[in-house]
CSV table of C-alpha atoms in Angstrom, one decimal:
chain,number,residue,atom,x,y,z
A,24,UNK,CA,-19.1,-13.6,-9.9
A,25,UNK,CA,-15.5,-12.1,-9.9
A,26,UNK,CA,-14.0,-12.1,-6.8
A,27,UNK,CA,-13.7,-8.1,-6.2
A,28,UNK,CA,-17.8,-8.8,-6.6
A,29,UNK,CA,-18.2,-11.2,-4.4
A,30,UNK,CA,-15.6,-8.6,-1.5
A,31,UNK,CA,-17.6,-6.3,-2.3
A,32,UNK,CA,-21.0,-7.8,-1.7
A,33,UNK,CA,-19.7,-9.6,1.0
A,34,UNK,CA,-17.7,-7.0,3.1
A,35,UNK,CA,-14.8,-7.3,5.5
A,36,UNK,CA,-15.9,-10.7,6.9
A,37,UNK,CA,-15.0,-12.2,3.3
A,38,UNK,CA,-11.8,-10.2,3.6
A,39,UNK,CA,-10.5,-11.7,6.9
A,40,UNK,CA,-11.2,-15.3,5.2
A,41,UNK,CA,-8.9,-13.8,2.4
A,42,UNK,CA,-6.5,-12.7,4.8
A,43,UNK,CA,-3.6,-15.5,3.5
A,44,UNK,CA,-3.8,-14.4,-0.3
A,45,UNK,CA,-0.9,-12.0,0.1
A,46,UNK,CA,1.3,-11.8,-3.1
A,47,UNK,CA,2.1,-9.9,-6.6
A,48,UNK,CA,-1.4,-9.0,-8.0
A,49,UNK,CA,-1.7,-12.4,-9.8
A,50,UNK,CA,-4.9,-13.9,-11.0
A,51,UNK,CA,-4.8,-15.8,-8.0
A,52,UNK,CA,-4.9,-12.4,-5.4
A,53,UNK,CA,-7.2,-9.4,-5.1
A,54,UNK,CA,-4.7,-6.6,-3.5
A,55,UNK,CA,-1.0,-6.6,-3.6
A,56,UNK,CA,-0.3,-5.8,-0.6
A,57,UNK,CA,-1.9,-6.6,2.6
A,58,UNK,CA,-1.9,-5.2,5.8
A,59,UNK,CA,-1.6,-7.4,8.8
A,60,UNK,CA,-1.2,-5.8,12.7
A,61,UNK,CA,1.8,-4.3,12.1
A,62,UNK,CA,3.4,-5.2,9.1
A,63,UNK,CA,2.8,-5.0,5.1
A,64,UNK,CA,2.4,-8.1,3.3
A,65,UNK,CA,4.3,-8.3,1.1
A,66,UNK,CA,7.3,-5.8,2.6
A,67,UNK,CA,8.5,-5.4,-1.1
A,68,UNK,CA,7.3,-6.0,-4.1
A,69,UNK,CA,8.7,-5.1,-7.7
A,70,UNK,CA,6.6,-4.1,-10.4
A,71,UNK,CA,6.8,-2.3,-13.7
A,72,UNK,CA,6.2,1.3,-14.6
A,73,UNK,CA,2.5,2.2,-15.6
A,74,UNK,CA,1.6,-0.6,-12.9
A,75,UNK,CA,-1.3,0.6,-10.6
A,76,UNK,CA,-0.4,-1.1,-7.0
A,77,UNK,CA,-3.4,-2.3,-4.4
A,78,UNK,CA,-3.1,-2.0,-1.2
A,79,UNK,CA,-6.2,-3.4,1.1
A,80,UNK,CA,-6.3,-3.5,4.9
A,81,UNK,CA,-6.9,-7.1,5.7
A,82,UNK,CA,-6.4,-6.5,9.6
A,83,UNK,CA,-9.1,-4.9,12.4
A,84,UNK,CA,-6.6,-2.1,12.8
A,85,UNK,CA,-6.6,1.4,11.1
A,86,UNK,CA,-3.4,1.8,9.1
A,87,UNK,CA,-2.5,4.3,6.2
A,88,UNK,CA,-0.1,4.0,3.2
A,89,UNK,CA,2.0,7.2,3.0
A,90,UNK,CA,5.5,7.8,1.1
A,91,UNK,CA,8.3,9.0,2.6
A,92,UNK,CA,8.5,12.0,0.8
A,93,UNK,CA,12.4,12.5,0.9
A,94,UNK,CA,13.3,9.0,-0.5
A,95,UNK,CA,11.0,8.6,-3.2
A,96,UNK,CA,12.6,9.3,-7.3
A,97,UNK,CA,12.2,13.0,-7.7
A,98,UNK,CA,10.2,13.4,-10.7
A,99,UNK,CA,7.4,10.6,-9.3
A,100,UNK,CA,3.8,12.0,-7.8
A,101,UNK,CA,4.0,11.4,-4.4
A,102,UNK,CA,1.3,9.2,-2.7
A,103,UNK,CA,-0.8,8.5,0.5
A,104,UNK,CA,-3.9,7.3,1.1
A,105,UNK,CA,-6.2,10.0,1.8
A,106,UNK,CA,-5.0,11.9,-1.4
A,107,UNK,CA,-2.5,14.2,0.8
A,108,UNK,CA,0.3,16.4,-1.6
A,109,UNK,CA,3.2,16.0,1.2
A,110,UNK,CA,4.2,13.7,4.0
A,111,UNK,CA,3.4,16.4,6.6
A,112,UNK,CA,-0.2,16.9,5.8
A,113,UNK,CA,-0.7,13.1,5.9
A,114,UNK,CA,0.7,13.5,9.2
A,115,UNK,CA,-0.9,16.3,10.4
A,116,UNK,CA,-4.5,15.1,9.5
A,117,UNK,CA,-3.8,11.3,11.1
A,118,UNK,CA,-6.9,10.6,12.9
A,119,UNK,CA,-9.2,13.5,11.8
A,120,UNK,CA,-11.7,12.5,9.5
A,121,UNK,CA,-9.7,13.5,6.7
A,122,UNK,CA,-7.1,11.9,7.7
A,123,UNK,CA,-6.1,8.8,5.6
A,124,UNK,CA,-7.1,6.1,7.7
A,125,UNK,CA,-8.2,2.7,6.1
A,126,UNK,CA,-10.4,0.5,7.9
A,127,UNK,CA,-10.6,-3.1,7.4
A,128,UNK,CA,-11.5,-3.9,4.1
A,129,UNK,CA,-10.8,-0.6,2.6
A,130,UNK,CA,-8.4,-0.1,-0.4
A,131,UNK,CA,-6.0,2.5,-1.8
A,132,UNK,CA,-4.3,2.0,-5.3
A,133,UNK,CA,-1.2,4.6,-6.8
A,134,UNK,CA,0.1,3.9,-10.0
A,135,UNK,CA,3.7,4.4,-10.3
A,136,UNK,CA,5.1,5.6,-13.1
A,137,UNK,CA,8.6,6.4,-12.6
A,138,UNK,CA,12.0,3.7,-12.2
A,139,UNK,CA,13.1,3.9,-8.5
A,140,UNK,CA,12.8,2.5,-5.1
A,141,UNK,CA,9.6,4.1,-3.2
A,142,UNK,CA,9.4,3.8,0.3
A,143,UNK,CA,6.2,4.0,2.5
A,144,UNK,CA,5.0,3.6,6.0
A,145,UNK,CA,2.2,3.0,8.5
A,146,UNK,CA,1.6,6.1,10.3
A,147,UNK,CA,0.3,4.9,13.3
A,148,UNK,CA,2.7,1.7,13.1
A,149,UNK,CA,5.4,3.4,12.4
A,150,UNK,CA,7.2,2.9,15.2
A,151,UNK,CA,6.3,-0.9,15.2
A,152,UNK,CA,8.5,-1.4,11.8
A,153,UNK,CA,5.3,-1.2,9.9
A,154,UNK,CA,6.9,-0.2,6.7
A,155,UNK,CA,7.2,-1.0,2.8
A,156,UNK,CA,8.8,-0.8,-0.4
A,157,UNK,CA,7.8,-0.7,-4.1
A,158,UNK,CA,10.4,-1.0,-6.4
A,159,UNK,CA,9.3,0.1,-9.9
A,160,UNK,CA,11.4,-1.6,-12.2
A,161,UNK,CA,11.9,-2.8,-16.1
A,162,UNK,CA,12.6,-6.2,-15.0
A,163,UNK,CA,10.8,-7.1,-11.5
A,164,UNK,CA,11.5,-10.6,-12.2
A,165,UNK,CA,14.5,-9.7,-11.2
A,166,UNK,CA,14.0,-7.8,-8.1
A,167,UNK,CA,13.9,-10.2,-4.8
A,168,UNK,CA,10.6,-9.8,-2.7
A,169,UNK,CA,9.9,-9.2,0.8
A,170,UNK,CA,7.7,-11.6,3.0
């Protein structure tokens, strides 16, 4: 049984078990980034364009992934979980049932297609420094990683 199978059948209880496989999307992890209380694991990761990034709450805590709309490369599609056009509507719908939140064990993926730097956030850990960076990037070898 793969091991996206074997989440799946098993729920969140097999993701908290899986809470330590944090890393780069290797054949070894799930998700590429996790989310713990109040933090993204890893902070930064470096990928390259066409790759399709997985995010998966591994925490008890509702969290979101949303861009900062301002600092991400202009021609890229902007993201947030929740499938919101603009940082404001991801926002404005934070804890209506619309509103983006991802509960333990739940995923959100964006594939990035453009070079650049894109920041993102935590809405309701925003505050708490719960924030994140994907660089996309010909050479992410290159590119030093967060913890």
């Amino acid at each position: 049984m793969e091991r996206r199978d074997l989440l799946r059948a098993a729920g969140p209880a097999a993701v908290a078990g899986l809470a330590g496989c944090l890393g780069g999307g290797s054949a070894d992890t799930d998700y590429d980034v996790g989310m713990s209380a109040k933090a993204f694991r890893p902070v930064r990761i470096a990928v390259e364009p066409g790759t399709t990034v997985r995010w998966l709450n591994t925490s008890k805590q509702g969290h979101s992934v949303t861009a900062y709309e301002d600092d991400i490369p202009d021609d890229a599609d902007y993201f947030a979980s929740g499938g919101f056009d603009t940082e404001q509507a991801a926002r404005d719908n934070w804890g209506s049932s619309s509103g983006g939140t991802m509960y333990e064990g739940q995923e959100f993926t964006h594939t990035f297609e453009v070079l650049g730097e894109y920041p993102y956030f935590c809405i309701p850990h925003e505050r708490a420094g719960m924030v994140g960076t994907v660089v996309v990037t010909e050479n992410p070898e290159t590119v030093t990683s967060g913890e």
